[in-house]
Amino acid sequence: MQTLDSMSRLLQTPLKGLVFLYIQGHCQYKVLMILIRRTSAQRELIKIKYSSLTGKPLIESTVCEFFGHQKYLALCLLHTGPDADAFILRRSTRCFSRDYTILVHLCVSRSSEQISLVKESYFKMYKQQLSKRIRLSTFGKYKQMLTYLIEKPRSVAPGDPALAAKQAKLFYSQFGISVFTYLDRYSGKYEFTLLSICRYALDPLKYYAGYLKRSILNGRFRDVICIIATRCEIDLASIFAKYRLLFNSSPKKEINEMFQHKFPTIVFALNRLMGEN
């Protein structure tokens, strides 16, 4: 078993890989292999050791010397807890970002308590209020919906099945279709957010499995990375079990088939995070 000192020293050398551009990809691979073999708690200790050895934060080194999806995965792993969500939200609200599906996913799937911690982390990391960032990067009803999800506390009281059934019947009698079918007809971000809220409220595990399935089918690799990196130590096994039950297929196999040829190093790393699921 490697000590924290030895792991930190292993990280120190490859993160200087830009000096030798022809082996840069190999250096990134070495760093990822160290990160994926450690728990989030161990990665936190490595960050402390790395900083004490080099005088530079490990995250800062990764930002400077990693690129593309490898950089995204490495930073998702190096940020832990609410810091990870804050980092992902920052990336998802950049100008011209196509990661609106990730932005909606995080806003919908986090509890009020989790959102509060993410807001604290976001301000600590970026010296800006998360709600302000979202208002600046979105518009219209979509902006109003996301701002509401970020700013308003959510009820933790149990739902009323009878009331929900009554409202569902009322909606069906008026439109002749279910609310899911109705919202699914539209391609707007506002409708997508409403649909995500309904799906998550009905069955969180089914929501996660469906979100993963759609991300794979649509080639949204960052979404796949986000799910695996943020859930691998929480409930990824349960999500995968629900996935197999719903779709009669292996999510791990489908991820490999869709992305292995284009991103072999990252898919290999994701396979390690997915484990035997």
XYZ file of C-alpha atoms in Angstrom:
277
model
C 0.000 0.000 0.000
C 1.421 3.379 -1.033
C 1.863 6.000 1.677
C 0.361 9.461 1.285
C 3.867 10.869 0.794
C 4.632 8.445 -2.035
C 1.271 9.071 -3.711
C 1.779 12.821 -3.516
C 5.266 12.508 -5.020
C 3.869 10.357 -7.812
C 1.418 13.149 -8.560
C 4.078 15.853 -8.388
C 6.118 14.590 -11.348
C 3.377 13.878 -13.915
C 1.721 17.237 -13.296
C 4.843 18.850 -14.796
C 4.102 16.960 -17.995
C 3.768 20.037 -20.216
C 7.551 20.234 -20.279
C 7.516 16.966 -22.212
C 4.513 17.364 -24.492
C 5.028 14.063 -26.266
C 4.314 12.131 -23.049
C 1.645 14.466 -21.696
C -1.171 11.975 -22.305
C 0.730 9.311 -20.386
C 1.214 11.718 -17.492
C -2.501 12.481 -17.309
C -3.174 8.760 -17.330
C -0.836 8.236 -14.360
C -2.579 10.949 -12.364
C -6.049 9.595 -13.122
C -4.984 6.094 -12.108
C -3.920 7.425 -8.722
C -7.134 9.396 -8.210
C -9.613 6.674 -9.181
C -8.018 4.155 -6.818
C -8.639 6.364 -3.797
C -11.727 7.335 -1.830
C -12.806 10.961 -1.613
C -11.407 11.127 1.933
C -8.029 9.819 0.745
C -7.974 12.306 -2.134
C -8.509 15.119 0.362
C -5.437 13.951 2.302
C -3.417 13.689 -0.920
C -4.347 17.299 -1.753
C -3.020 18.428 1.626
C 0.214 16.451 1.230
C 0.720 17.631 -2.349
C 0.335 21.256 -1.309
C 2.822 20.842 1.547
C 5.378 19.214 -0.781
C 5.056 21.598 -3.729
C 3.646 24.798 -2.263
C 0.928 24.690 -4.922
C -2.661 23.380 -4.711
C -3.200 20.123 -6.587
C -6.414 21.456 -8.130
C -4.520 24.451 -9.521
C -1.919 22.139 -11.080
C -4.664 20.012 -12.609
C -6.419 23.067 -14.074
C -3.169 24.203 -15.690
C -2.012 20.905 -17.154
C -5.103 18.827 -17.932
C -7.444 19.258 -20.884
C -10.876 18.195 -22.069
C -12.784 15.338 -20.484
C -9.725 14.115 -18.556
C -9.540 17.504 -16.857
C -13.270 17.390 -16.106
C -13.084 13.923 -14.548
C -9.947 14.726 -12.526
C -11.500 17.901 -11.121
C -14.794 16.148 -10.355
C -12.782 13.687 -8.265
C -10.523 16.258 -6.607
C -13.500 18.353 -5.498
C -15.484 16.463 -2.886
C -18.947 16.819 -1.365
C -20.631 20.179 -2.008
C -17.392 21.502 -3.531
C -17.805 18.980 -6.361
C -21.342 20.179 -7.078
C -20.160 23.798 -6.939
C -17.396 23.068 -9.462
C -19.772 21.220 -11.800
C -22.340 24.024 -11.584
C -19.635 26.564 -12.403
C -18.703 24.629 -15.538
C -22.358 24.192 -16.484
C -23.088 27.932 -16.352
C -20.197 29.128 -18.502
C -20.936 31.166 -21.608
C -21.902 28.927 -24.541
C -21.950 25.867 -22.275
C -23.979 22.947 -23.614
C -24.195 21.371 -20.170
C -27.664 22.692 -19.322
C -28.786 19.105 -18.689
C -26.191 18.831 -15.904
C -27.237 22.200 -14.473
C -30.875 21.094 -14.325
C -29.906 17.690 -12.933
C -27.999 19.151 -9.982
C -30.658 21.747 -9.181
C -33.420 19.132 -9.259
C -31.729 16.221 -7.483
C -30.251 18.019 -4.458
C -32.181 18.577 -1.236
C -32.598 22.000 0.379
C -29.861 21.143 2.872
C -27.512 20.035 0.101
C -28.264 23.140 -1.966
C -27.431 25.334 1.044
C -24.038 23.629 1.399
C -23.393 23.921 -2.341
C -24.175 27.645 -2.222
C -21.684 28.064 0.625
C -19.036 26.128 -1.311
C -19.721 28.090 -4.482
C -19.254 31.434 -2.752
C -16.119 30.186 -0.987
C -14.600 28.942 -4.255
C -15.689 31.638 -6.731
C -16.549 34.697 -4.579
C -19.967 34.940 -6.225
C -23.488 33.971 -5.233
C -24.682 30.871 -7.087
C -28.116 32.385 -7.687
C -26.506 35.436 -9.314
C -24.415 33.205 -11.562
C -27.521 31.320 -12.667
C -29.484 34.523 -13.303
C -26.651 35.856 -15.466
C -26.355 32.689 -17.553
C -30.038 31.818 -18.109
C -33.181 33.639 -19.208
C -36.974 33.650 -19.206
C -39.064 31.046 -17.406
C -36.044 28.737 -17.387
C -34.118 31.284 -15.297
C -37.083 31.755 -12.964
C -37.423 28.006 -12.430
C -33.719 27.421 -11.679
C -33.575 30.460 -9.397
C -36.593 29.131 -7.511
C -34.946 25.719 -7.101
C -31.787 27.346 -5.744
C -33.373 29.923 -3.444
C -36.591 28.386 -2.091
C -36.570 25.700 0.623
C -38.167 22.427 -0.396
C -40.773 20.669 1.666
C -39.616 17.474 3.335
C -43.162 16.508 4.297
C -44.481 13.281 2.759
C -46.528 13.723 -0.380
C -50.281 13.290 -0.609
C -50.912 10.403 -3.052
C -54.650 11.076 -3.155
C -54.146 14.738 -4.057
C -51.500 13.826 -6.639
C -53.833 11.267 -8.243
C -56.653 13.818 -8.330
C -54.435 16.427 -10.004
C -53.122 13.869 -12.503
C -56.689 12.892 -13.458
C -57.647 16.554 -13.806
C -54.690 17.183 -16.102
C -55.516 14.104 -18.194
C -59.181 15.080 -18.502
C -58.167 18.508 -19.794
C -55.386 17.529 -22.210
C -56.045 13.853 -22.917
C -52.454 12.893 -22.058
C -50.292 12.568 -18.954
C -48.179 15.466 -17.716
C -45.034 13.507 -18.675
C -46.205 13.028 -22.264
C -47.280 16.662 -22.446
C -43.936 18.046 -21.285
C -41.945 15.558 -23.341
C -43.440 17.061 -26.519
C -41.499 20.273 -25.978
C -37.772 20.764 -26.442
C -37.371 23.923 -24.357
C -35.162 24.077 -21.279
C -38.077 25.220 -19.113
C -40.169 22.176 -20.021
C -37.119 19.956 -19.606
C -36.683 21.294 -16.066
C -40.343 20.705 -15.192
C -40.153 17.175 -16.574
C -37.004 16.488 -14.545
C -38.713 17.722 -11.367
C -41.689 15.419 -11.977
C -39.471 12.426 -12.690
C -37.321 12.959 -9.611
C -40.294 13.549 -7.310
C -41.972 10.354 -8.499
C -38.972 8.008 -8.121
C -35.405 9.308 -7.523
C -33.663 6.053 -8.508
C -35.752 5.745 -11.654
C -34.928 9.375 -12.424
C -31.179 8.728 -12.092
C -31.365 5.591 -14.235
C -33.372 7.404 -16.911
C -31.042 10.400 -16.877
C -28.059 8.091 -17.332
C -29.795 6.213 -20.157
C -30.648 9.401 -22.063
C -27.131 10.752 -21.510
C -25.626 7.608 -23.043
C -28.030 7.527 -25.995
C -27.461 11.222 -26.752
C -23.677 10.990 -26.376
C -23.556 13.427 -23.446
C -20.283 12.196 -22.003
C -19.938 14.954 -19.389
C -23.328 13.969 -17.960
C -22.144 10.361 -17.694
C -18.926 11.471 -15.976
C -20.928 13.679 -13.602
C -23.240 10.854 -12.521
C -20.467 8.312 -11.968
C -18.034 10.693 -10.248
C -20.641 12.147 -7.876
C -22.563 8.936 -7.067
C -19.861 6.228 -7.055
C -19.459 6.385 -3.263
C -23.157 6.950 -2.539
C -25.754 4.991 -4.493
C -24.316 4.113 -7.908
C -24.903 0.386 -7.327
C -28.601 1.050 -6.657
C -28.867 3.296 -9.720
C -27.298 0.591 -11.885
C -29.639 -2.054 -10.447
C -32.648 0.122 -11.313
C -31.158 0.719 -14.789
C -30.910 -3.014 -15.464
C -34.458 -3.523 -14.213
C -35.900 -0.735 -16.371
C -33.942 -1.252 -19.574
C -32.867 -4.907 -19.368
C -29.304 -3.909 -20.194
C -25.990 -3.174 -18.496
C -25.173 0.537 -18.106
C -21.474 -0.280 -17.861
C -21.584 -2.193 -21.150
C -23.514 0.577 -22.894
C -21.093 3.249 -21.646
C -18.175 1.235 -23.011
C -19.871 0.634 -26.359
C -20.784 4.300 -26.804
C -17.599 6.032 -25.622
C -14.694 3.539 -25.480
C -13.485 4.129 -29.051
C -13.270 7.907 -28.622
C -12.237 8.256 -24.964
C -10.447 5.005 -24.020
C -8.457 6.416 -21.086
C -11.444 8.088 -19.455
C -13.716 5.087 -19.989
C -11.056 2.878 -18.392
C -11.037 5.235 -15.395
C -14.840 5.221 -15.234
C -14.826 1.424 -15.293
C -12.692 1.457 -12.152
C -15.107 3.874 -10.475
C -18.097 1.767 -11.543
C -16.486 -1.346 -10.063
C -18.425 -4.583 -10.478
C -21.788 -2.867 -11.031
